[in-house]
Amino acid sequence: MSFPKDFKWGASSSSAQFEGAFDVDGKGPTTWDYEKKRLNSGCCSFKYASDFYHHYKEDIALMAEMGFQIFRMSISWARILPDGEGEVNEKGIAFYKDVFRECHKHGIEPLVTIYHFDLPAALAEKYNGWSSRRTADAYVEYCRILFENFKEDVHYWLTNNEYNVMIYYGAVDMLTGKANDLNELYNTGHTQLVAMAKAISLCHEMCPDAKIGPAPNLCACYPASSNAKDVLAAMNMEDLRNNMWVDPLVFGEYPKSIQTYFHWNHIVLDIQEGDMDALKNCHPDFIGFNCYGTETIEHCDYYEIDWDSIVHGDNRDMSYLVKLTEKPGVGKAVNNPYLETGIDGHTFDPYCIRITARKLSDRYHLPLIITENGYGRKDTLEEDGTIHDAYRIEHLKGMISEMKNGIEEGALMFGYCPWSAVDLVSTREGISKRYGFIYVDRDEDDEKAKTSPMKRYRKDSFYWYKKVIASNGEDVE
């Protein structure tokens, strides 16, 4: 067997990390522009990013040269509604119209994320972000504006990007509100789920020819041993990390095992009248999911979290991220000695997509598209303009090979959009950590970025991925 004939190959981006032009043509500020705690020492801001705003024709032409059939991107809420609600910025509408027109000219289908982390700063200031249902109301109205304006341009929508990771990993540095209040934190997740459910129903009403689904970050959880406690911990962690963020949209209810974690950590969801009806009635058309690896889980008894040690940690340190996976009363992530080691010494799990997609297919019986998967490294631009990224090719080759195996075993995947099409600003490590097939010539200096031509260069992986797409995934060597 092979990849399906109509399998969609492409790659991903996000407005905040890619677009730049943070104060151009009426765009309002976002939390990414203002929250200094997000900007690690020595890293650039997101204000200029890769300047897709002024390079979109060039970038989309390069994607077409690779053979893209789909391009996963996001719309900046604050470019459409500078204050997050109220008056519409027509120049923002016009910009995205131009982007979609350019995509269609090259035969590329836009896969559009409605919200990818960059909350309008005004909503954070007025309503404390997703801690308030007023933000959820503004989100649904924002969706209405998008569907009204782009129903002829966009046929695939994604609701929110990695909303589960904002809770599961990003409690300290990716949300407004009280970082150490787990009750408030998980209620922001419930608020987003209800808002997304309303958006899905609204899309079906306003854009009957379009398809829409969520875009969480999902992964398979392995038990650390055959000890029954570890097996149960891995099962319960999958419910807490993955299933509680998709089950409500598909089944209209939360998995029951999360109540154990909620009990130990004093979490009570504020389920209001109409919430569960909205979830039961939304019916997503597919599931987009970001998948970078797997987690190996060991049982963890309940203990009081030392929030101070986390709040002041360095979020570029892997131990910091591992610490955030400790869920007292359920389990914690531990090292897996069976992972593969790449040519540059990194460990990775090429089985992650195969296993995760099979589990999702068995649980939800819905089409799947990988909306992120990739490998970030500090690529080097050689004097002759080449970038040799064999480590990225090795990583993606393993992922694509196992994805094919998963499809042969029944996984319902219809597309693959790795992170990222073009170099963009990493959430935690600036522009130095690169994921793209296309290199952007800029460094961490924002002052230089203001006037930089940001010249684009094709990496070795560009030519490799072009061959993969041309062969519909058959030639990955």
Short mmCIF file of C-alpha atoms in Angstrom, two decimals:
data_model
loop_
_atom_site.label_atom_id
_atom_site.label_comp_id
_atom_site.label_asym_id
_atom_site.label_seq_id
_atom_site.Cartn_x
_atom_site.Cartn_y
_atom_site.Cartn_z
CA MET A 1 0.00 0.00 0.00
CA SER A 2 0.99 3.64 -0.49
CA PHE A 3 -0.19 7.05 0.62
CA PRO A 4 -3.70 7.81 -0.68
CA LYS A 5 -3.77 9.40 -4.14
CA ASP A 6 -5.32 12.59 -2.76
CA PHE A 7 -3.04 12.81 0.31
CA LYS A 8 -2.24 16.49 0.98
CA TRP A 9 1.43 17.47 1.44
CA GLY A 10 2.44 20.86 2.77
CA ALA A 11 3.83 22.56 5.87
CA SER A 12 2.83 24.98 8.61
CA SER A 13 3.36 28.44 10.08
CA SER A 14 1.68 30.87 12.48
CA SER A 15 0.98 34.56 12.16
CA ALA A 16 2.76 35.61 15.38
CA GLN A 17 5.95 33.68 14.59
CA PHE A 18 6.09 34.30 10.85
CA GLU A 19 4.18 37.37 9.74
CA GLY A 20 6.05 40.29 11.32
CA ALA A 21 4.72 43.79 10.53
CA PHE A 22 3.43 43.98 14.11
CA ASP A 23 2.29 47.59 13.82
CA VAL A 24 1.60 47.87 10.08
CA ASP A 25 -1.71 48.69 8.37
CA GLY A 26 -3.78 49.00 11.53
CA LYS A 27 -2.82 45.80 13.30
CA GLY A 28 -3.33 45.94 17.07
CA PRO A 29 -0.85 44.67 19.66
CA THR A 30 -1.00 41.11 20.95
CA THR A 31 0.18 39.53 24.17
CA TRP A 32 3.21 38.31 22.22
CA ASP A 33 4.23 41.92 21.60
CA TYR A 34 3.98 42.93 25.24
CA GLU A 35 4.65 40.01 27.56
CA LYS A 36 8.33 40.39 28.41
CA LYS A 37 8.30 37.16 30.40
CA ARG A 38 7.96 35.34 27.08
CA LEU A 39 11.17 36.77 25.67
CA ASN A 40 14.21 34.85 26.81
CA SER A 41 17.54 36.62 27.15
CA GLY A 42 19.31 36.96 23.82
CA CYS A 43 16.25 36.05 21.75
CA CYS A 44 14.51 38.33 19.29
CA SER A 45 10.92 39.41 19.77
CA PHE A 46 8.08 38.35 17.50
CA LYS A 47 7.57 41.86 16.12
CA TYR A 48 9.42 41.41 12.83
CA ALA A 49 9.55 37.60 12.69
CA SER A 50 10.27 36.42 9.11
CA ASP A 51 8.34 39.29 7.52
CA PHE A 52 5.91 37.09 5.62
CA TYR A 53 3.71 40.19 5.48
CA HIS A 54 6.01 41.65 2.82
CA HIS A 55 7.37 38.35 1.41
CA TYR A 56 4.17 36.32 1.06
CA LYS A 57 4.28 36.11 -2.75
CA GLU A 58 7.90 34.94 -2.71
CA ASP A 59 7.26 32.45 0.10
CA ILE A 60 4.15 30.96 -1.48
CA ALA A 61 5.99 30.63 -4.81
CA LEU A 62 8.74 28.69 -3.01
CA MET A 63 6.13 26.45 -1.40
CA ALA A 64 4.65 25.83 -4.86
CA GLU A 65 8.13 24.97 -6.14
CA MET A 66 8.29 22.25 -3.47
CA GLY A 67 4.92 21.00 -4.66
CA PHE A 68 2.71 21.97 -1.72
CA GLN A 69 -0.96 21.10 -2.03
CA ILE A 70 -1.83 22.65 1.34
CA PHE A 71 -0.40 25.42 3.54
CA ARG A 72 -1.32 25.56 7.20
CA MET A 73 -1.22 29.19 8.39
CA SER A 74 -3.03 31.31 10.94
CA ILE A 75 -4.86 34.62 10.95
CA SER A 76 -3.81 37.25 13.44
CA TRP A 77 -6.90 38.12 15.47
CA ALA A 78 -5.48 41.60 16.18
CA ARG A 79 -4.91 42.26 12.47
CA ILE A 80 -8.62 41.72 11.86
CA LEU A 81 -9.85 43.29 15.12
CA PRO A 82 -7.14 45.53 16.60
CA ASP A 83 -8.92 45.58 19.97
CA GLY A 84 -10.03 41.98 19.76
CA GLU A 85 -13.62 43.11 19.27
CA GLY A 86 -15.46 46.07 17.81
CA GLU A 87 -14.29 47.76 14.61
CA VAL A 88 -12.94 45.59 11.81
CA ASN A 89 -9.63 46.52 10.19
CA GLU A 90 -10.37 46.31 6.46
CA LYS A 91 -6.66 46.35 5.60
CA GLY A 92 -6.30 43.15 7.59
CA ILE A 93 -9.12 41.54 5.61
CA ALA A 94 -7.48 42.68 2.37
CA PHE A 95 -4.08 41.24 3.35
CA TYR A 96 -5.43 37.76 3.97
CA LYS A 97 -7.55 37.95 0.82
CA ASP A 98 -4.30 38.58 -1.07
CA VAL A 99 -2.58 35.66 0.67
CA PHE A 100 -5.43 33.26 -0.13
CA ARG A 101 -5.55 34.48 -3.74
CA GLU A 102 -1.83 33.82 -4.07
CA CYS A 103 -2.22 30.33 -2.60
CA HIS A 104 -5.01 29.41 -4.99
CA LYS A 105 -3.05 30.78 -7.94
CA HIS A 106 -0.42 28.14 -7.21
CA GLY A 107 -2.90 25.35 -6.50
CA ILE A 108 -2.31 25.44 -2.74
CA GLU A 109 -5.22 24.97 -0.34
CA PRO A 110 -5.06 27.23 2.75
CA LEU A 111 -5.60 25.38 6.04
CA VAL A 112 -6.34 28.28 8.36
CA THR A 113 -5.97 28.36 12.13
CA ILE A 114 -8.35 30.88 13.66
CA TYR A 115 -6.35 31.40 16.87
CA HIS A 116 -2.69 30.46 17.34
CA PHE A 117 -1.68 31.81 20.79
CA ASP A 118 -1.50 35.54 19.82
CA LEU A 119 -4.37 36.95 21.87
CA PRO A 120 -5.14 40.63 21.24
CA ALA A 121 -3.56 42.56 24.11
CA ALA A 122 -6.78 44.51 24.65
CA LEU A 123 -8.64 41.32 25.60
CA ALA A 124 -5.90 40.33 28.04
CA GLU A 125 -6.11 43.77 29.65
CA LYS A 126 -9.92 44.10 29.71
CA TYR A 127 -10.97 40.55 30.48
CA ASN A 128 -7.85 38.76 31.78
CA GLY A 129 -7.78 36.67 28.63
CA TRP A 130 -9.44 33.25 28.59
CA SER A 131 -10.17 33.51 32.29
CA SER A 132 -13.28 35.42 31.26
CA ARG A 133 -16.21 34.29 29.13
CA ARG A 134 -16.14 37.75 27.59
CA THR A 135 -13.03 36.67 25.67
CA ALA A 136 -14.89 33.56 24.51
CA ASP A 137 -17.77 35.72 23.29
CA ALA A 138 -15.30 37.96 21.42
CA TYR A 139 -13.73 34.85 19.86
CA VAL A 140 -17.06 33.60 18.51
CA GLU A 141 -17.79 37.03 17.02
CA TYR A 142 -14.28 37.08 15.50
CA CYS A 143 -15.05 33.69 13.92
CA ARG A 144 -18.26 35.10 12.48
CA ILE A 145 -16.28 37.89 10.81
CA LEU A 146 -13.79 35.40 9.34
CA PHE A 147 -16.51 33.13 7.99
CA GLU A 148 -18.36 36.08 6.46
CA ASN A 149 -15.29 37.46 4.72
CA PHE A 150 -13.42 34.31 3.71
CA LYS A 151 -16.10 31.70 3.00
CA GLU A 152 -15.13 31.70 -0.69
CA ASP A 153 -11.39 31.55 0.05
CA VAL A 154 -10.97 28.99 2.84
CA HIS A 155 -12.32 25.45 2.79
CA TYR A 156 -10.38 24.06 5.76
CA TRP A 157 -10.46 25.74 9.17
CA LEU A 158 -8.77 24.92 12.47
CA THR A 159 -10.17 26.38 15.69
CA ASN A 160 -7.41 26.87 18.30
CA ASN A 161 -3.81 25.73 18.18
CA GLU A 162 -2.46 23.58 21.02
CA TYR A 163 -5.02 24.86 23.51
CA ASN A 164 -4.30 21.74 25.59
CA VAL A 165 -0.57 22.53 25.74
CA MET A 166 -1.41 25.99 27.07
CA ILE A 167 -2.80 24.12 30.06
CA TYR A 168 -0.64 20.99 30.20
CA TYR A 169 2.78 22.62 29.68
CA GLY A 170 2.25 26.35 29.47
CA ALA A 171 0.70 27.08 32.85
CA VAL A 172 3.49 29.39 33.90
CA ASP A 173 4.60 31.34 30.85
CA MET A 174 1.88 31.08 28.20
CA LEU A 175 -1.30 32.27 29.89
CA THR A 176 -2.60 35.37 31.60
CA GLY A 177 -4.14 34.89 35.02
CA LYS A 178 -2.77 33.12 38.07
CA ALA A 179 -0.16 30.61 36.95
CA ASN A 180 -0.42 28.64 40.18
CA ASP A 181 -4.22 28.41 40.28
CA LEU A 182 -4.96 25.05 38.67
CA ASN A 183 -8.69 25.56 39.06
CA GLU A 184 -8.57 28.78 37.04
CA LEU A 185 -6.15 27.22 34.59
CA TYR A 186 -8.32 24.23 33.69
CA ASN A 187 -11.39 26.43 33.52
CA THR A 188 -9.70 28.49 30.80
CA GLY A 189 -9.46 25.21 28.90
CA HIS A 190 -13.15 24.50 29.37
CA THR A 191 -13.99 28.04 28.24
CA GLN A 192 -11.95 27.55 25.06
CA LEU A 193 -13.56 24.19 24.33
CA VAL A 194 -17.05 25.68 24.58
CA ALA A 195 -16.02 28.62 22.38
CA MET A 196 -14.53 26.25 19.81
CA ALA A 197 -17.70 24.15 19.81
CA LYS A 198 -19.74 27.26 19.04
CA ALA A 199 -17.27 28.19 16.28
CA ILE A 200 -17.56 24.73 14.70
CA SER A 201 -21.36 24.95 14.66
CA LEU A 202 -21.19 28.51 13.31
CA CYS A 203 -18.85 27.44 10.51
CA HIS A 204 -21.22 24.67 9.47
CA GLU A 205 -24.08 27.17 9.45
CA MET A 206 -22.27 29.94 7.54
CA CYS A 207 -19.87 27.91 5.35
CA PRO A 208 -21.65 24.65 4.48
CA ASP A 209 -18.94 23.66 1.98
CA ALA A 210 -16.08 24.13 4.46
CA LYS A 211 -14.63 21.66 6.95
CA ILE A 212 -13.45 22.54 10.44
CA GLY A 213 -11.70 20.82 13.33
CA PRO A 214 -9.49 21.45 16.37
CA ALA A 215 -5.66 21.51 16.41
CA PRO A 216 -4.43 20.18 19.78
CA ASN A 217 -0.95 18.82 20.46
CA LEU A 218 -1.40 15.08 20.93
CA CYS A 219 0.93 12.18 21.64
CA ALA A 220 0.90 8.57 22.72
CA CYS A 221 1.88 7.89 26.33
CA TYR A 222 3.96 4.79 27.00
CA PRO A 223 4.01 3.15 30.45
CA ALA A 224 7.51 3.30 31.97
CA SER A 225 7.25 -0.38 32.94
CA SER A 226 4.83 -3.29 33.02
CA ASN A 227 3.95 -2.37 36.61
CA ALA A 228 0.17 -1.95 36.66
CA LYS A 229 0.54 1.45 38.34
CA ASP A 230 2.62 2.72 35.42
CA VAL A 231 0.19 1.27 32.87
CA LEU A 232 -2.73 3.01 34.58
CA ALA A 233 -0.71 6.22 34.90
CA ALA A 234 -0.05 6.20 31.12
CA MET A 235 -3.75 5.59 30.40
CA ASN A 236 -4.86 8.34 32.76
CA MET A 237 -2.22 10.73 31.43
CA GLU A 238 -3.52 10.22 27.89
CA ASP A 239 -6.95 11.20 29.17
CA LEU A 240 -5.55 14.28 30.93
CA ARG A 241 -3.14 15.33 28.17
CA ASN A 242 -5.04 14.30 25.03
CA ASN A 243 -8.54 12.95 25.35
CA MET A 244 -10.08 15.58 27.61
CA TRP A 245 -9.31 18.15 24.88
CA VAL A 246 -10.97 16.22 22.04
CA ASP A 247 -13.64 14.02 23.68
CA PRO A 248 -15.92 16.98 24.54
CA LEU A 249 -15.91 18.16 20.90
CA VAL A 250 -16.58 14.68 19.49
CA PHE A 251 -18.58 12.93 22.22
CA GLY A 252 -19.93 15.90 24.19
CA GLU A 253 -18.39 14.75 27.48
CA TYR A 254 -15.10 14.60 29.38
CA PRO A 255 -13.30 11.30 30.08
CA LYS A 256 -14.12 10.10 33.58
CA SER A 257 -10.55 9.33 34.68
CA ILE A 258 -9.61 13.04 34.82
CA GLN A 259 -11.72 13.34 37.96
CA THR A 260 -8.94 11.63 39.93
CA TYR A 261 -6.47 14.39 39.06
CA PHE A 262 -9.15 17.04 39.55
CA HIS A 263 -10.00 15.66 43.01
CA TRP A 264 -6.40 15.64 44.23
CA ASN A 265 -5.72 19.12 42.87
CA HIS A 266 -9.00 20.81 43.86
CA ILE A 267 -10.16 21.51 40.30
CA VAL A 268 -13.87 22.02 39.62
CA LEU A 269 -14.96 22.95 36.09
CA ASP A 270 -17.44 25.81 35.97
CA ILE A 271 -19.88 24.12 33.62
CA GLN A 272 -22.63 26.62 32.91
CA GLU A 273 -26.05 26.17 31.35
CA GLY A 274 -25.71 25.46 27.64
CA ASP A 275 -22.05 24.46 27.76
CA MET A 276 -22.53 20.73 27.32
CA ASP A 277 -25.26 21.25 24.70
CA ALA A 278 -22.83 23.37 22.68
CA LEU A 279 -20.23 20.59 22.92
CA LYS A 280 -22.67 17.80 22.04
CA ASN A 281 -23.95 19.63 18.97
CA CYS A 282 -20.74 20.82 17.30
CA HIS A 283 -19.49 17.74 15.31
CA PRO A 284 -15.97 18.50 14.00
CA ASP A 285 -15.26 17.26 10.46
CA PHE A 286 -11.69 16.17 11.15
CA ILE A 287 -8.96 16.40 13.79
CA GLY A 288 -5.76 18.31 13.16
CA PHE A 289 -3.00 17.42 15.58
CA ASN A 290 0.53 18.55 16.30
CA CYS A 291 2.80 15.62 17.07
CA TYR A 292 6.50 15.89 17.93
CA GLY A 293 7.09 12.83 20.05
CA THR A 294 5.74 10.54 22.73
CA GLU A 295 5.87 10.58 26.53
CA THR A 296 6.91 7.73 28.80
CA ILE A 297 4.92 7.87 32.03
CA GLU A 298 5.66 6.65 35.53
CA HIS A 299 3.11 6.63 38.36
CA CYS A 300 3.26 9.71 40.58
CA ASP A 301 1.64 9.99 44.01
CA TYR A 302 0.03 13.27 44.99
CA TYR A 303 2.26 16.03 46.40
CA GLU A 304 2.07 19.81 46.79
CA ILE A 305 3.62 21.59 43.79
CA ASP A 306 6.46 24.02 44.50
CA TRP A 307 5.27 26.75 42.15
CA ASP A 308 8.10 29.16 42.92
CA SER A 309 10.68 26.76 41.51
CA ILE A 310 8.69 26.56 38.26
CA VAL A 311 7.68 30.21 37.88
CA HIS A 312 11.30 31.34 37.97
CA GLY A 313 12.69 28.51 35.86
CA ASP A 314 14.36 28.84 32.44
CA ASN A 315 11.77 27.66 29.95
CA ARG A 316 14.48 26.77 27.43
CA ASP A 317 15.77 24.08 29.76
CA MET A 318 14.44 20.61 29.00
CA SER A 319 14.29 19.84 32.73
CA TYR A 320 11.84 22.74 33.07
CA LEU A 321 9.50 21.19 30.50
CA VAL A 322 9.86 17.76 32.09
CA LYS A 323 8.94 19.28 35.45
CA LEU A 324 5.74 20.65 33.93
CA THR A 325 4.71 17.11 32.94
CA GLU A 326 4.52 16.02 36.58
CA LYS A 327 0.84 15.67 37.38
CA PRO A 328 0.52 14.87 41.11
CA GLY A 329 -1.93 12.05 41.61
CA VAL A 330 -1.46 10.68 38.07
CA GLY A 331 2.06 10.40 36.69
CA LYS A 332 5.23 12.06 35.42
CA ALA A 333 7.37 11.84 32.29
CA VAL A 334 10.62 9.87 32.52
CA ASN A 335 13.43 9.02 30.12
CA ASN A 336 12.86 6.27 27.59
CA PRO A 337 16.04 4.23 26.89
CA TYR A 338 14.58 2.77 23.69
CA LEU A 339 14.36 5.99 21.66
CA GLU A 340 16.49 6.32 18.54
CA THR A 341 19.58 8.55 18.41
CA GLY A 342 20.07 10.74 15.33
CA ILE A 343 23.23 11.73 13.49
CA ASP A 344 23.60 14.89 15.56
CA GLY A 345 23.07 13.08 18.86
CA HIS A 346 19.42 13.98 19.40
CA THR A 347 16.92 11.36 20.50
CA PHE A 348 13.58 11.08 18.76
CA ASP A 349 10.69 8.68 18.32
CA PRO A 350 9.73 8.14 14.64
CA TYR A 351 6.82 5.96 15.81
CA CYS A 352 5.04 8.92 17.43
CA ILE A 353 2.73 9.75 14.52
CA ARG A 354 2.00 6.12 13.68
CA ILE A 355 0.95 5.17 17.20
CA THR A 356 -0.86 8.43 18.01
CA ALA A 357 -2.78 8.42 14.70
CA ARG A 358 -3.89 4.82 15.16
CA LYS A 359 -5.17 5.57 18.66
CA LEU A 360 -7.02 8.66 17.44
CA SER A 361 -8.52 6.77 14.50
CA ASP A 362 -9.76 3.98 16.76
CA ARG A 363 -11.20 6.43 19.31
CA TYR A 364 -12.82 9.07 17.09
CA HIS A 365 -13.28 7.55 13.59
CA LEU A 366 -12.58 10.94 12.03
CA PRO A 367 -10.10 12.00 9.31
CA LEU A 368 -6.74 13.24 10.66
CA ILE A 369 -4.18 15.73 9.43
CA ILE A 370 -0.80 16.34 11.05
CA THR A 371 -0.65 20.10 11.54
CA GLU A 372 2.82 20.21 13.11
CA ASN A 373 5.77 17.84 13.28
CA GLY A 374 9.39 18.78 12.79
CA TYR A 375 12.90 19.29 14.01
CA GLY A 376 14.41 22.58 15.19
CA ARG A 377 18.15 23.22 15.03
CA LYS A 378 20.62 26.09 14.59
CA ASP A 379 21.16 25.77 10.85
CA THR A 380 24.28 27.27 9.28
CA LEU A 381 24.17 29.38 6.11
CA GLU A 382 27.34 28.57 4.15
CA GLU A 383 29.25 31.13 2.08
CA ASP A 384 27.89 29.61 -1.12
CA GLY A 385 24.28 30.03 0.08
CA THR A 386 23.69 26.36 0.95
CA ILE A 387 22.28 24.98 4.18
CA HIS A 388 23.09 21.34 4.90
CA ASP A 389 20.45 19.97 7.28
CA ALA A 390 20.84 16.20 7.00
CA TYR A 391 19.65 15.91 10.62
CA ARG A 392 16.27 17.35 9.63
CA ILE A 393 15.97 15.04 6.64
CA GLU A 394 16.82 12.05 8.84
CA HIS A 395 14.20 13.08 11.41
CA LEU A 396 11.39 13.68 8.88
CA LYS A 397 12.29 10.59 6.87
CA GLY A 398 11.65 8.45 9.95
CA MET A 399 8.39 10.25 10.71
CA ILE A 400 7.05 9.94 7.15
CA SER A 401 8.04 6.27 6.87
CA GLU A 402 6.18 5.41 10.08
CA MET A 403 3.24 7.60 9.05
CA LYS A 404 2.93 5.48 5.90
CA ASN A 405 2.98 2.33 8.02
CA GLY A 406 0.26 3.78 10.22
CA ILE A 407 -1.95 4.50 7.19
CA GLU A 408 -1.46 0.92 5.98
CA GLU A 409 -2.61 -0.24 9.43
CA GLY A 410 -5.79 1.82 9.29
CA ALA A 411 -4.88 5.31 10.56
CA LEU A 412 -7.21 7.82 8.90
CA MET A 413 -4.63 10.42 7.89
CA PHE A 414 -5.28 12.66 4.87
CA GLY A 415 -2.45 15.19 5.09
CA TYR A 416 0.91 16.18 6.53
CA CYS A 417 1.98 19.74 7.41
CA PRO A 418 5.31 19.67 9.26
CA TRP A 419 6.63 22.65 11.21
CA SER A 420 7.59 24.73 9.37
CA ALA A 421 7.46 25.82 5.74
CA VAL A 422 9.83 28.76 6.25
CA ASP A 423 12.06 29.59 9.22
CA LEU A 424 10.15 31.48 11.89
CA VAL A 425 10.66 32.65 15.46
CA SER A 426 10.60 29.76 17.90
CA THR A 427 8.32 30.21 20.90
CA ARG A 428 11.17 29.85 23.38
CA GLU A 429 14.43 30.17 21.45
CA GLY A 430 14.06 32.96 18.91
CA ILE A 431 15.10 32.73 15.27
CA SER A 432 18.23 30.70 16.07
CA LYS A 433 16.18 27.52 16.48
CA ARG A 434 15.05 26.87 12.92
CA TYR A 435 12.48 24.42 11.60
CA GLY A 436 11.88 25.46 8.00
CA PHE A 437 12.68 24.03 4.60
CA ILE A 438 13.46 27.62 3.62
CA TYR A 439 16.13 29.62 5.45
CA VAL A 440 15.49 33.28 6.40
CA ASP A 441 18.65 35.35 6.65
CA ARG A 442 18.18 37.24 9.90
CA ASP A 443 19.54 36.95 13.44
CA GLU A 444 18.29 37.75 16.94
CA ASP A 445 18.88 41.51 16.58
CA ASP A 446 15.52 43.25 16.24
CA GLU A 447 17.11 46.55 15.25
CA LYS A 448 18.77 44.90 12.27
CA ALA A 449 15.55 43.04 11.47
CA LYS A 450 13.72 46.35 10.93
CA THR A 451 15.63 46.96 7.70
CA SER A 452 16.90 43.47 6.86
CA PRO A 453 16.02 42.16 3.39
CA MET A 454 15.54 38.75 5.03
CA LYS A 455 16.70 36.92 1.94
CA ARG A 456 15.37 33.39 1.49
CA TYR A 457 17.56 30.33 0.77
CA ARG A 458 16.60 26.75 -0.08
CA LYS A 459 17.96 24.20 2.41
CA ASP A 460 18.95 20.67 1.45
CA SER A 461 15.68 19.56 3.05
CA PHE A 462 13.82 21.79 0.55
CA TYR A 463 15.00 19.64 -2.36
CA TRP A 464 14.47 16.43 -0.39
CA TYR A 465 10.88 17.31 0.56
CA LYS A 466 10.17 18.33 -3.04
CA LYS A 467 11.15 14.77 -4.07
CA VAL A 468 9.01 13.26 -1.30
CA ILE A 469 5.95 15.21 -2.46
CA ALA A 470 6.53 14.46 -6.15
CA SER A 471 6.59 10.73 -5.35
CA ASN A 472 3.60 10.97 -2.97
CA GLY A 473 5.78 9.78 -0.10
CA GLU A 474 7.36 6.84 -1.92
CA ASP A 475 10.86 8.32 -2.29
CA VAL A 476 12.15 9.42 1.12
CA GLU A 477 15.81 8.55 0.59
#
